[in-house]
CSV table of C-alpha atoms in Angstrom, one decimal:
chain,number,residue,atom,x,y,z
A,1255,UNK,CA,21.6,48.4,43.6
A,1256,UNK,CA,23.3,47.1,46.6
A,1257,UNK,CA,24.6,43.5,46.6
A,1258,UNK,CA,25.9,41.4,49.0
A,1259,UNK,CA,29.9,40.3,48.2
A,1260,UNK,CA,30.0,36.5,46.6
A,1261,UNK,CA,30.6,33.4,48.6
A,1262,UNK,CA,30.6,30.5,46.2
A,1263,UNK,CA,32.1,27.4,47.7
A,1264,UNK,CA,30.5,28.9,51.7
A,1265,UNK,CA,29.0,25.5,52.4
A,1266,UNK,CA,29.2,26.4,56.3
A,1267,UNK,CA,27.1,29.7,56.7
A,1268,UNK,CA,29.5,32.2,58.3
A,1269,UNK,CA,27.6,35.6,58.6
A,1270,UNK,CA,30.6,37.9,59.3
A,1271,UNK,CA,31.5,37.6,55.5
A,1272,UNK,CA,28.7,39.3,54.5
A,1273,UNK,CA,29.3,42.7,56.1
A,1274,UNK,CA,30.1,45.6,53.2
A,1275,UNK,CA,30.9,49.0,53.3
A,1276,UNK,CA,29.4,51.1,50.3
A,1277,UNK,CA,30.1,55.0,49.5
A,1278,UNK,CA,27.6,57.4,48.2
A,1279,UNK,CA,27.3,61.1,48.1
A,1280,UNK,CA,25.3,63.2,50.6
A,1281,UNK,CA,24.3,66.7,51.0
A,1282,UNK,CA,24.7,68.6,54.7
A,1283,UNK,CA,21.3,70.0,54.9
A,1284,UNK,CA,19.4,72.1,57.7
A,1285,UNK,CA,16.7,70.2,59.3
A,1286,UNK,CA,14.3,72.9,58.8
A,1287,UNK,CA,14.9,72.1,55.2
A,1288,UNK,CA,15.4,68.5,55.0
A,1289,UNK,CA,11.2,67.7,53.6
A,1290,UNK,CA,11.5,70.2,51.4
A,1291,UNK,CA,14.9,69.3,49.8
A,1292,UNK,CA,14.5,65.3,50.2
A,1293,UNK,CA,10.8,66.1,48.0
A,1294,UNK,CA,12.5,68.4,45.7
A,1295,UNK,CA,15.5,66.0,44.9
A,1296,UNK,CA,13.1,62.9,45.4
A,1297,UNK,CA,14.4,60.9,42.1
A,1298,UNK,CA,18.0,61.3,42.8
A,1299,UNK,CA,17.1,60.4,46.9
A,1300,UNK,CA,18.8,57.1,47.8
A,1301,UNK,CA,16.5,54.7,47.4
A,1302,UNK,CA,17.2,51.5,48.7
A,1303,UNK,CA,15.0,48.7,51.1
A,1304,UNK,CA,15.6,48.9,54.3
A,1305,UNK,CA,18.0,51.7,54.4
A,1306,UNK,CA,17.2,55.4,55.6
A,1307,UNK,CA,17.7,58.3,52.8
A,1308,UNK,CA,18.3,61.1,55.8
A,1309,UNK,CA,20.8,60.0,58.7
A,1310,UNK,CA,21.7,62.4,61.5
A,1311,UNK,CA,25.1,64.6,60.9
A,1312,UNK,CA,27.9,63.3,62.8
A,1313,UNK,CA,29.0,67.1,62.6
A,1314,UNK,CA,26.7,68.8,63.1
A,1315,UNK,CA,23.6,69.0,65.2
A,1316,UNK,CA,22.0,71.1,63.2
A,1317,UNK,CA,22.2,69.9,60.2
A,1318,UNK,CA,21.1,66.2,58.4
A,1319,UNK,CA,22.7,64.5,56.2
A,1320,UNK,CA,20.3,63.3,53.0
A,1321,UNK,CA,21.8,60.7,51.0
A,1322,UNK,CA,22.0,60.6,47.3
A,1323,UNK,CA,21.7,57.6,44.8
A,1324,UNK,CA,24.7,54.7,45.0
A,1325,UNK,CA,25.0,55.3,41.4
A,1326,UNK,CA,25.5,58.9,41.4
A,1327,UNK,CA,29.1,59.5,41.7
A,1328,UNK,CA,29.6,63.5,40.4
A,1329,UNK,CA,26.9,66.0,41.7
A,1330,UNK,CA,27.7,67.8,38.7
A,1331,UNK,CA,25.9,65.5,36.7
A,1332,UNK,CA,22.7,65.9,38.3
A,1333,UNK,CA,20.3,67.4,36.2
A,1334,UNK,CA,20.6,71.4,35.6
A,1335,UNK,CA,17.5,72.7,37.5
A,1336,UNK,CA,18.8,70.4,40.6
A,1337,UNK,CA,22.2,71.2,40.9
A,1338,UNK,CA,21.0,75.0,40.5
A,1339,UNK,CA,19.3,73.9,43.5
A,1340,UNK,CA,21.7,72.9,45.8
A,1341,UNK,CA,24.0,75.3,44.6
A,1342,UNK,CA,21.1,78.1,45.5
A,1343,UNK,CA,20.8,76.8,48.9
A,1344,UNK,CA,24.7,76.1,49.8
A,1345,UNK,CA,24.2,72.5,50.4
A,1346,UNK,CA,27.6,70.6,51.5
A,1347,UNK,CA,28.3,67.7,49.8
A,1348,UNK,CA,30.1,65.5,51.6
A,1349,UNK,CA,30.8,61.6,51.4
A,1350,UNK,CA,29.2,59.0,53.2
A,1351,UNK,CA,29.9,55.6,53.9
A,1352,UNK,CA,26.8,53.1,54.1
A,1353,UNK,CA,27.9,50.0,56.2
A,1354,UNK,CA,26.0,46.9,56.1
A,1355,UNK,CA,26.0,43.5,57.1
A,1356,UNK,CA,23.8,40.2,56.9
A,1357,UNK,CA,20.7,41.3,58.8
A,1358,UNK,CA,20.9,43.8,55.4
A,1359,UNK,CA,20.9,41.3,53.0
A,1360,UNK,CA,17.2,39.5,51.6
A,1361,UNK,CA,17.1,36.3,51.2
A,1362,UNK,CA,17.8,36.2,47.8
A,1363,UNK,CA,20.7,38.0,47.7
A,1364,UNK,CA,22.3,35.6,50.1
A,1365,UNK,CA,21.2,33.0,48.0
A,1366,UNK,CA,22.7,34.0,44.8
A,1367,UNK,CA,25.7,35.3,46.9
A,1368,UNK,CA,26.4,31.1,47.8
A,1369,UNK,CA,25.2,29.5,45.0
A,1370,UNK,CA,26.8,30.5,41.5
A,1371,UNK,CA,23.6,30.7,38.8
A,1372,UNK,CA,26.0,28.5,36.7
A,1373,UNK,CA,26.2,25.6,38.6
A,1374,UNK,CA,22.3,25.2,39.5
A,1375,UNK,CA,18.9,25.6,37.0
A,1376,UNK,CA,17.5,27.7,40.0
A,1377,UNK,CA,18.5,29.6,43.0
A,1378,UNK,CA,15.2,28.8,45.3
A,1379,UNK,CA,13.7,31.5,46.3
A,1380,UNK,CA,10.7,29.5,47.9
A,1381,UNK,CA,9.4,27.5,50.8
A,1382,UNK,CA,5.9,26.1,51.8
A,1383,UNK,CA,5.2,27.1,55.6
A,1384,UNK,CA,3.6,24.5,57.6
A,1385,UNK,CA,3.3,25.5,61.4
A,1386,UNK,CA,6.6,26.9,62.0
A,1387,UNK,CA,8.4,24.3,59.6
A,1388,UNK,CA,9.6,25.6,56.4
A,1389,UNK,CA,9.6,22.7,53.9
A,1390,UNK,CA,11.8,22.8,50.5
A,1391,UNK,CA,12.1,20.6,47.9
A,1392,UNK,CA,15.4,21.0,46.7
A,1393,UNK,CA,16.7,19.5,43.4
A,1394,UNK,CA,19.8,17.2,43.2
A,1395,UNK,CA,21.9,20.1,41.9
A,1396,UNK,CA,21.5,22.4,45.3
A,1397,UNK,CA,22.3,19.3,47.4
A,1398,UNK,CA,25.8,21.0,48.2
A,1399,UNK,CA,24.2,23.8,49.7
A,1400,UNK,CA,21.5,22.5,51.4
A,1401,UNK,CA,22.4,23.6,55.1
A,1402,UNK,CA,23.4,26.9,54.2
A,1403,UNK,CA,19.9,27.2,52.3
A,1404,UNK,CA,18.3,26.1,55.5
A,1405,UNK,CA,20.5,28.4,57.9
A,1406,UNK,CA,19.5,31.8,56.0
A,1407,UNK,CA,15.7,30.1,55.5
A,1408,UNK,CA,15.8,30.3,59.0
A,1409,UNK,CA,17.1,33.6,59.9
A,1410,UNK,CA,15.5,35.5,57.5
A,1411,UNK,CA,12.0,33.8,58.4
A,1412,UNK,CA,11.6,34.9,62.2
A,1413,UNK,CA,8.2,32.8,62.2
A,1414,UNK,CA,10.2,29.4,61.3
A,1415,UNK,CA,12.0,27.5,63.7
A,1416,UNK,CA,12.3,24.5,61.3
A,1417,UNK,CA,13.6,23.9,57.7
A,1418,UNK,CA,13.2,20.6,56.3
A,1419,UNK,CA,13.6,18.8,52.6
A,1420,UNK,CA,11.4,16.4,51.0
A,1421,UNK,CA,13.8,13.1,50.6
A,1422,UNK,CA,11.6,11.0,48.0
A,1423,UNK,CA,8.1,10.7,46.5
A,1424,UNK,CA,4.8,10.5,49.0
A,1425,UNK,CA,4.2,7.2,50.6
A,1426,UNK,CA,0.9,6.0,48.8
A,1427,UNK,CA,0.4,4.1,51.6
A,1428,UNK,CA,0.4,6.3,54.8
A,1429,UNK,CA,0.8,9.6,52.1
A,1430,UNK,CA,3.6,11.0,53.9
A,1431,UNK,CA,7.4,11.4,52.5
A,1432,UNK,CA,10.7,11.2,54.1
A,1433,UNK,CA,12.6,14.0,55.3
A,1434,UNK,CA,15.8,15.9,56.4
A,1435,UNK,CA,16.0,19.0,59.0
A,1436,UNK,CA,18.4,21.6,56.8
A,1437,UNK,CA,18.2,23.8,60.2
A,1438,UNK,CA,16.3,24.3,63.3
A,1439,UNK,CA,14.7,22.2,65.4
A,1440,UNK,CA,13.8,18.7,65.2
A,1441,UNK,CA,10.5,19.2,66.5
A,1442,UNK,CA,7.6,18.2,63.3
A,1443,UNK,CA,4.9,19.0,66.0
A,1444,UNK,CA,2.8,21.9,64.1
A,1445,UNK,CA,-0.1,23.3,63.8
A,1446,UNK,CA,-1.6,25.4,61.8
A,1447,UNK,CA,-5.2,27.4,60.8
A,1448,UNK,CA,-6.9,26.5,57.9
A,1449,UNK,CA,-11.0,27.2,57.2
A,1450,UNK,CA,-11.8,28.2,60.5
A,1451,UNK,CA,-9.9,25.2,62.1
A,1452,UNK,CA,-7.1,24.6,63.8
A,1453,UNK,CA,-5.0,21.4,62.9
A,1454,UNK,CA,-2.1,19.6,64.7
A,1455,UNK,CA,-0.3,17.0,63.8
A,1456,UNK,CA,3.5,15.4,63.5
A,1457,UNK,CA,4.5,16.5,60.0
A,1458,UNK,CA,7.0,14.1,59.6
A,1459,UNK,CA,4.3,11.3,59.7
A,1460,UNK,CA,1.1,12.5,58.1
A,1461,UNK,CA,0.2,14.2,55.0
A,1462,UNK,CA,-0.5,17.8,54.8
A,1463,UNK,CA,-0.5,20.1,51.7
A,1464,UNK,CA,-1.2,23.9,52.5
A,1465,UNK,CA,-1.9,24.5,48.9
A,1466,UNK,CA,-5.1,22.5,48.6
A,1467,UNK,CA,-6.3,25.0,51.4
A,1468,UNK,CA,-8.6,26.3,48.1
A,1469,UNK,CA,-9.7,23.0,47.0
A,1470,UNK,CA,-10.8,21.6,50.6
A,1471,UNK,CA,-12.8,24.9,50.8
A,1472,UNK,CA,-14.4,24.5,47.1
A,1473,UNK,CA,-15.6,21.0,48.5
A,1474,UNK,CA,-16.8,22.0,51.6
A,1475,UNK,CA,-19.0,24.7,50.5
A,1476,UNK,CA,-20.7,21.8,48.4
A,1477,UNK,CA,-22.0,20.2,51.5
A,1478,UNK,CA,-25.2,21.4,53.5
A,1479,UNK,CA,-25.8,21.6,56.6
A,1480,UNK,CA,-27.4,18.0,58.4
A,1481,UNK,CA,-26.0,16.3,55.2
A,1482,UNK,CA,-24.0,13.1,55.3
A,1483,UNK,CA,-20.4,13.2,54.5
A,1484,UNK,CA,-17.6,9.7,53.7
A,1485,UNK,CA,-14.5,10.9,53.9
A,1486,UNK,CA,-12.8,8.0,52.8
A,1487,UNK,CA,-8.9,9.4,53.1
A,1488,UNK,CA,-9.6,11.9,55.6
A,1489,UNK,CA,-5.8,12.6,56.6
A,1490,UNK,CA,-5.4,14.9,59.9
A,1491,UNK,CA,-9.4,16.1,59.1
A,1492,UNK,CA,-9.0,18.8,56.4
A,1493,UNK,CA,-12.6,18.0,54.7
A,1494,UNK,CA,-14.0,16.7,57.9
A,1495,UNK,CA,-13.7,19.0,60.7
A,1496,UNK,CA,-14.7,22.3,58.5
A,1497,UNK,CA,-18.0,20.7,57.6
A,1498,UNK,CA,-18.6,19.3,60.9
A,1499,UNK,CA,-17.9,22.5,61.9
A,1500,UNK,CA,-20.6,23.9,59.6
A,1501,UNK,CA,-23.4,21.1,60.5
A,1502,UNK,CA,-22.2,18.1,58.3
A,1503,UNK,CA,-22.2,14.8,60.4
A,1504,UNK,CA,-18.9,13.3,58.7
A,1505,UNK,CA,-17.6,10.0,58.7
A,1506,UNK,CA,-14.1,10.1,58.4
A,1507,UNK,CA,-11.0,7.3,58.1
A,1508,UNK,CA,-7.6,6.9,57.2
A,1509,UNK,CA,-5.4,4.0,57.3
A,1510,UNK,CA,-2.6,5.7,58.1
A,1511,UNK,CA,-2.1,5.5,62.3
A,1512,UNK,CA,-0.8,8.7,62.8
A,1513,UNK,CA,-3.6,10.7,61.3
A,1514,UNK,CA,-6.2,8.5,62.7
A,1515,UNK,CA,-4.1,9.9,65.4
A,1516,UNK,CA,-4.2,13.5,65.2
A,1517,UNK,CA,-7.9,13.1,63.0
A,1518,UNK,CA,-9.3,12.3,66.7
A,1519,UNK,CA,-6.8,15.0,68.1
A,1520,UNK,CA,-8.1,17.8,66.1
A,1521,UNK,CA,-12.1,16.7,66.8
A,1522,UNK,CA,-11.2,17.2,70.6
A,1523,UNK,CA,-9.3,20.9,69.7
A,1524,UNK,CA,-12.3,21.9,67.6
A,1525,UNK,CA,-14.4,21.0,70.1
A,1526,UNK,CA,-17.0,18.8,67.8
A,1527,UNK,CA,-19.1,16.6,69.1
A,1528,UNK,CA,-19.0,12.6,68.9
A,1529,UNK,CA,-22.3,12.7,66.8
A,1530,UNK,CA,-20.9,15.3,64.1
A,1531,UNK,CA,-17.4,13.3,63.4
A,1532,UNK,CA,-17.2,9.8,63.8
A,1533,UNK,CA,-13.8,9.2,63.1
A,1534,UNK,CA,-12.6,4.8,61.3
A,1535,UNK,CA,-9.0,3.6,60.5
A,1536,UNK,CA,-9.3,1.0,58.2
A,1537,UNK,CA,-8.1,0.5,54.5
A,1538,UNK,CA,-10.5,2.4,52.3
A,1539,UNK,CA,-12.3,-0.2,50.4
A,1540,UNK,CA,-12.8,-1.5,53.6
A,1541,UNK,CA,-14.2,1.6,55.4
A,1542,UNK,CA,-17.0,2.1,52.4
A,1543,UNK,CA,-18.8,-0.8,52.5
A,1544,UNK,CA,-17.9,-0.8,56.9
A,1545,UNK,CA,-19.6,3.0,56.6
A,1546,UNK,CA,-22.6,2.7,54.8
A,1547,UNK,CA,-23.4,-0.7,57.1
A,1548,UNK,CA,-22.9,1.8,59.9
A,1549,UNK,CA,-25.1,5.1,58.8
A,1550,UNK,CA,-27.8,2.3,57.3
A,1551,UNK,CA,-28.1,0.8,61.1
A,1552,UNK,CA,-29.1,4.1,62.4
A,1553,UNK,CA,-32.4,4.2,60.5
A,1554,UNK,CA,-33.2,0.0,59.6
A,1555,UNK,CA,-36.0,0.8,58.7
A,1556,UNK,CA,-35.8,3.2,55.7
A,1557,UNK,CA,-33.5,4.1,52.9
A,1558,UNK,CA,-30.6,6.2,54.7
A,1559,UNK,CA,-27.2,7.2,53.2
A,1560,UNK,CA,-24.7,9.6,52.8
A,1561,UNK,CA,-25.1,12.6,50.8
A,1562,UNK,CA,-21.2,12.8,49.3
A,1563,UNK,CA,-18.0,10.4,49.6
A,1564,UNK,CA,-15.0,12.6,49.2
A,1565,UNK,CA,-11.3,10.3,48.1
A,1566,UNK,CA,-8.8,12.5,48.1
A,1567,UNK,CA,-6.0,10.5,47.6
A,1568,UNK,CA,-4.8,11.6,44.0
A,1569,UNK,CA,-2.3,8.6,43.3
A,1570,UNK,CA,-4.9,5.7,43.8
A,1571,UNK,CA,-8.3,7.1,44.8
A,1572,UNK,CA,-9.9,5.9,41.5
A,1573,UNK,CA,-8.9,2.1,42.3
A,1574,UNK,CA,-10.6,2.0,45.5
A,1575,UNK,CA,-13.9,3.0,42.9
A,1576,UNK,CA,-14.7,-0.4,42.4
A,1577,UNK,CA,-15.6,-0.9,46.4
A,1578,UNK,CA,-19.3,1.3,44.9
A,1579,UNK,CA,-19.9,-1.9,42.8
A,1580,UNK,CA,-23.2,-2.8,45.0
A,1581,UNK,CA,-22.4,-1.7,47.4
A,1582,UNK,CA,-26.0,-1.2,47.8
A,1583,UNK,CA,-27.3,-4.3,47.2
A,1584,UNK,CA,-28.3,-5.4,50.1
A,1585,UNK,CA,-30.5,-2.0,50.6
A,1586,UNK,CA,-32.2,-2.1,47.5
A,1587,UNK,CA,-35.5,-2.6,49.0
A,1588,UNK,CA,-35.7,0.0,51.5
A,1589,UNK,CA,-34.5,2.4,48.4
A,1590,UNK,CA,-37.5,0.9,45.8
A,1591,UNK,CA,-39.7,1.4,48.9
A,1592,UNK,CA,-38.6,5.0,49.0
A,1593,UNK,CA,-40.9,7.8,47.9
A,1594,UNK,CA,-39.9,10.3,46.9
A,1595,UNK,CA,-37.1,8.4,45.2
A,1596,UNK,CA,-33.9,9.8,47.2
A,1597,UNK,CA,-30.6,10.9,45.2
A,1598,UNK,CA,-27.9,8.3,45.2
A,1599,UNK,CA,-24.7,9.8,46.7
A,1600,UNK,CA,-22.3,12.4,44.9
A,1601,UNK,CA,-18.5,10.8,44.6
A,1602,UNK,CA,-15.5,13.1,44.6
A,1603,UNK,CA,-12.8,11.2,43.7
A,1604,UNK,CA,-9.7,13.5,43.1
A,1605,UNK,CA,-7.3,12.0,40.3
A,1606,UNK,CA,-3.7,13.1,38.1
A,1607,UNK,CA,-3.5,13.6,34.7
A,1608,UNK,CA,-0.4,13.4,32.3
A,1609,UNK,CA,-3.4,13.7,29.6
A,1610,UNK,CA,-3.5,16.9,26.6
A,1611,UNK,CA,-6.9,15.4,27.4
A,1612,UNK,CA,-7.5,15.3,30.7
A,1613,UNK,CA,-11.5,14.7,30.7
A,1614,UNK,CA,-11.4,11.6,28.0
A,1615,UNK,CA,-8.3,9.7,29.9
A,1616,UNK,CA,-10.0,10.1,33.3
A,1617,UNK,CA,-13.7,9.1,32.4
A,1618,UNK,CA,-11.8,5.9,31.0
A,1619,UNK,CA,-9.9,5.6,33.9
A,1620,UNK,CA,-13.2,5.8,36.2
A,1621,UNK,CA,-15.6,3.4,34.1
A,1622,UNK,CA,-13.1,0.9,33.9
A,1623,UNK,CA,-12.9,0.8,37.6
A,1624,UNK,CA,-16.4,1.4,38.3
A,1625,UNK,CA,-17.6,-0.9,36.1
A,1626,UNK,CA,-20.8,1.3,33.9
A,1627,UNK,CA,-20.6,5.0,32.7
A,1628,UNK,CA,-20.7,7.8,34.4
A,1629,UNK,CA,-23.9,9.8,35.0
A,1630,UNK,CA,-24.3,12.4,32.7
A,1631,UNK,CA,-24.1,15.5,35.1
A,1632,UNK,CA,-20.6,14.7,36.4
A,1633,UNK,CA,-18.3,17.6,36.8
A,1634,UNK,CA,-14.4,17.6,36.1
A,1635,UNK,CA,-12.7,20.1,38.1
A,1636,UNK,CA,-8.8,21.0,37.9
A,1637,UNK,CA,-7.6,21.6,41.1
A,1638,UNK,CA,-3.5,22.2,40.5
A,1639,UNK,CA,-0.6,21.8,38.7
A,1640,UNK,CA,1.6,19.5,40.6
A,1641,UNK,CA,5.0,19.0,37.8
A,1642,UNK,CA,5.2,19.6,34.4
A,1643,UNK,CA,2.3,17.6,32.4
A,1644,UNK,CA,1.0,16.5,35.3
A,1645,UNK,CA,-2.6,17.7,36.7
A,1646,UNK,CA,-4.4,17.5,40.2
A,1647,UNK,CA,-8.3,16.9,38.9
A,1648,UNK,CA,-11.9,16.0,40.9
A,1649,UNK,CA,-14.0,14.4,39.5
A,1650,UNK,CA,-17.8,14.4,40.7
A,1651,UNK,CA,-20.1,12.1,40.0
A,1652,UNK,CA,-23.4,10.9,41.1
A,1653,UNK,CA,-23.5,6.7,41.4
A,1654,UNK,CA,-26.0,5.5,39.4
A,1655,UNK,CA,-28.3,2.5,40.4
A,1656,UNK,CA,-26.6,0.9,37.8
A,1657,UNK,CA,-23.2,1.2,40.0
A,1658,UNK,CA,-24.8,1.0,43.6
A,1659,UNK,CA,-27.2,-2.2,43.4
A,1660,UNK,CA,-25.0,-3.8,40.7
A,1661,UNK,CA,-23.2,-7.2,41.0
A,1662,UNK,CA,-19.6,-7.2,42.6
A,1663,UNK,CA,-17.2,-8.6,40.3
């Protein structure tokens, strides 16, 4: 196994120090024969990424040269019935020298080439692509490092143009975190394709986690076409857009500026209509009671509401709960009127855990809020691990009248 020659201290990528000259052994053969030989010696081939196993003969024309294994360094210690081979055929064996430099080299082996194991818990060996920005989220202890990290990021990524590291904890505000560019460009303009969407937005302002690409799709499949949808933390759209896409008239918000931004951004690149996405940026307390005023005007004559709220604001989605408290009240007539009686809405409030038991703490979490128990078909679903003892979870719920037409407090 090749590796690249160590540069610990290299805190200033410089590329020419990776360049390497190996030797292995090499047998002259005919090119009529070269198949036959390279399938008949196959286990002692060289057999390295990247690198070619039969070069042309400098030589000879005639002739190819098919390189051995870098470990083999006597071709009288390859096995009996394969040196009877080559001696059978009058195979050369010659010397060749392999010369490589840092286009060669993976990423990891540049890595572990800069960064001595002793000095760090981990050499990273991962990145979460958003757009054409790499983003890392490097520990305290590979700080010294951190442009080089970004440099070979960037070169050995042809696809990113921008490396950047978290700086501190998400915002639980505006849910976005401070970062550094490591390499690159400056530009945190991306976009990317998620559940038959495309999504833009400044990176550096708005929140945006490619790994919940599975959980927005879980949710989304939940909602039916000419449902009702509150998204109550929409973000750039990553609930809303895929089920307006699908037939779901969504009502989305977020307080945060920017994504209200690029939420109305993305509607106009997705090309959905003003009825299917009616896009609010207000806090989210707010926006509930705002939103079901608004869907209720539509139809002042009858009980009309959404089908589903979605919160997906982990860090403090249960404490905006309490905003359910009656939040009905007002409509309780036009509901008793009702007939059939119609299904009060689903809540997906997504939550962390540090819990060994996760269901208990988070039912105790969400009646304390909410003021009453939950109803007894409500569904806890884990989503991710995010850090050690710590758990992404939704929780889905259906309000009961108990919650909706209840008293504020």
């Amino acid at each position: 196994m090749l590796v690249p020659p160590t540069q610990y201290g290299m805190t200033v990528l410089n590329r020419e120090a990776f360049k390497a000259t190996f030797q292995t052994l090499a047998l002259r053969v005919p090119n009529r024969k070269v198949a036959l030989l390279q399938k008949s010696l196959t286990t002692d081939v060289l057999d390295l990424p990247r690198m070619r196993a039969v070069v042309a003969d400098p030589e000879s024309k005639d002739n190819r040269l098919l390189l051995l294994r870098d470990d083999l360094q006597d071709i009288d210690t390859l096995a009996a019935d394969k040196k009877k081979l080559v001696d059978d055929e009058s195979l050369g064996v010659v010397q060749h020298t392999i010369e490589v430099d840092y286009d060669y080299w993976s990423t990891d082996q540049v890595l572990n080439a800069l960064i001595p194991a002793d000095k760090v818990k981990e050499i990273p060996s991962s990145f979460t692509q958003v757009g054409h920005i790499a983003h890392v989220n490097l520990r305290d202890d590979l700080l010294p490092w951190k442009h080089v990290i970004g440099e070979v990021l960037l070169d050995k990524n042809k696809n990113i143009t921008s490396v950047v590291n978290k700086l501190n904890s998400i915002d639980t505000t505006f849910r976005f975190f401070q970062m550094e560019v490591l390499a690159g460009s400056d530009n945190m303009i991306t976009e990317v394709k998620e559940s038959n969407c495309r999504f833009k937005f400044d990176f550096s302002k708005v929140y945006w986690n490619s790994r919940l690409h599975t959980e927005h799709d879980r949710l989304v499949r939940e909602f039916k076409k000419d449902q009702f949808v509150c998204d109550v933390m929409a973000g750039v759209g990553p609930f809303a857009l895929p089920a307006a896409k699908k037939g779901v008239t969504v009502y989305a918000n977020d307080l945060n500026p920017e994504s209200f931004h690029w939420l109305k951004e993305n509607k106009k690149l997705n090309k959905i209509s003003d009825a299917r996405l009616i896009p609010y940026n207000m806090d989210g307390r707010e926006f509930i009671r705002q939103a079901v005023k608004d869907i209720a005007a539509t139809a002042p004559t009858q009980w009309k509401t959404f089908d589903h709220f979605v919160m997906n604001l982990p860090d403090t989605a249960i404490e905006f709960l309490d905003a359910f408290r009656g939040v009905y009240k007002d409509h309780q007539t036009l509901y008793d009127a009702a007939d059939p009686k119609p299904a009060l809405p689903m809540i997906h409030c997504h939550c962390f855990s540090k819990s060994s038991e996760p269901a208990t703490d988070i039912a105790q979490r969400v009646e304390q809020v909410i003021g009453s128990p939950y109803d007894t078909s409500s569904r806890l679903h884990f989503v991710r691990n995010v850090a050690p003892k710590k758990d992404m979870y939704c929780i889905s719920f259906r309000l009961t009248p108990e919650m909706a037409f209840g008293s504020t407090r």
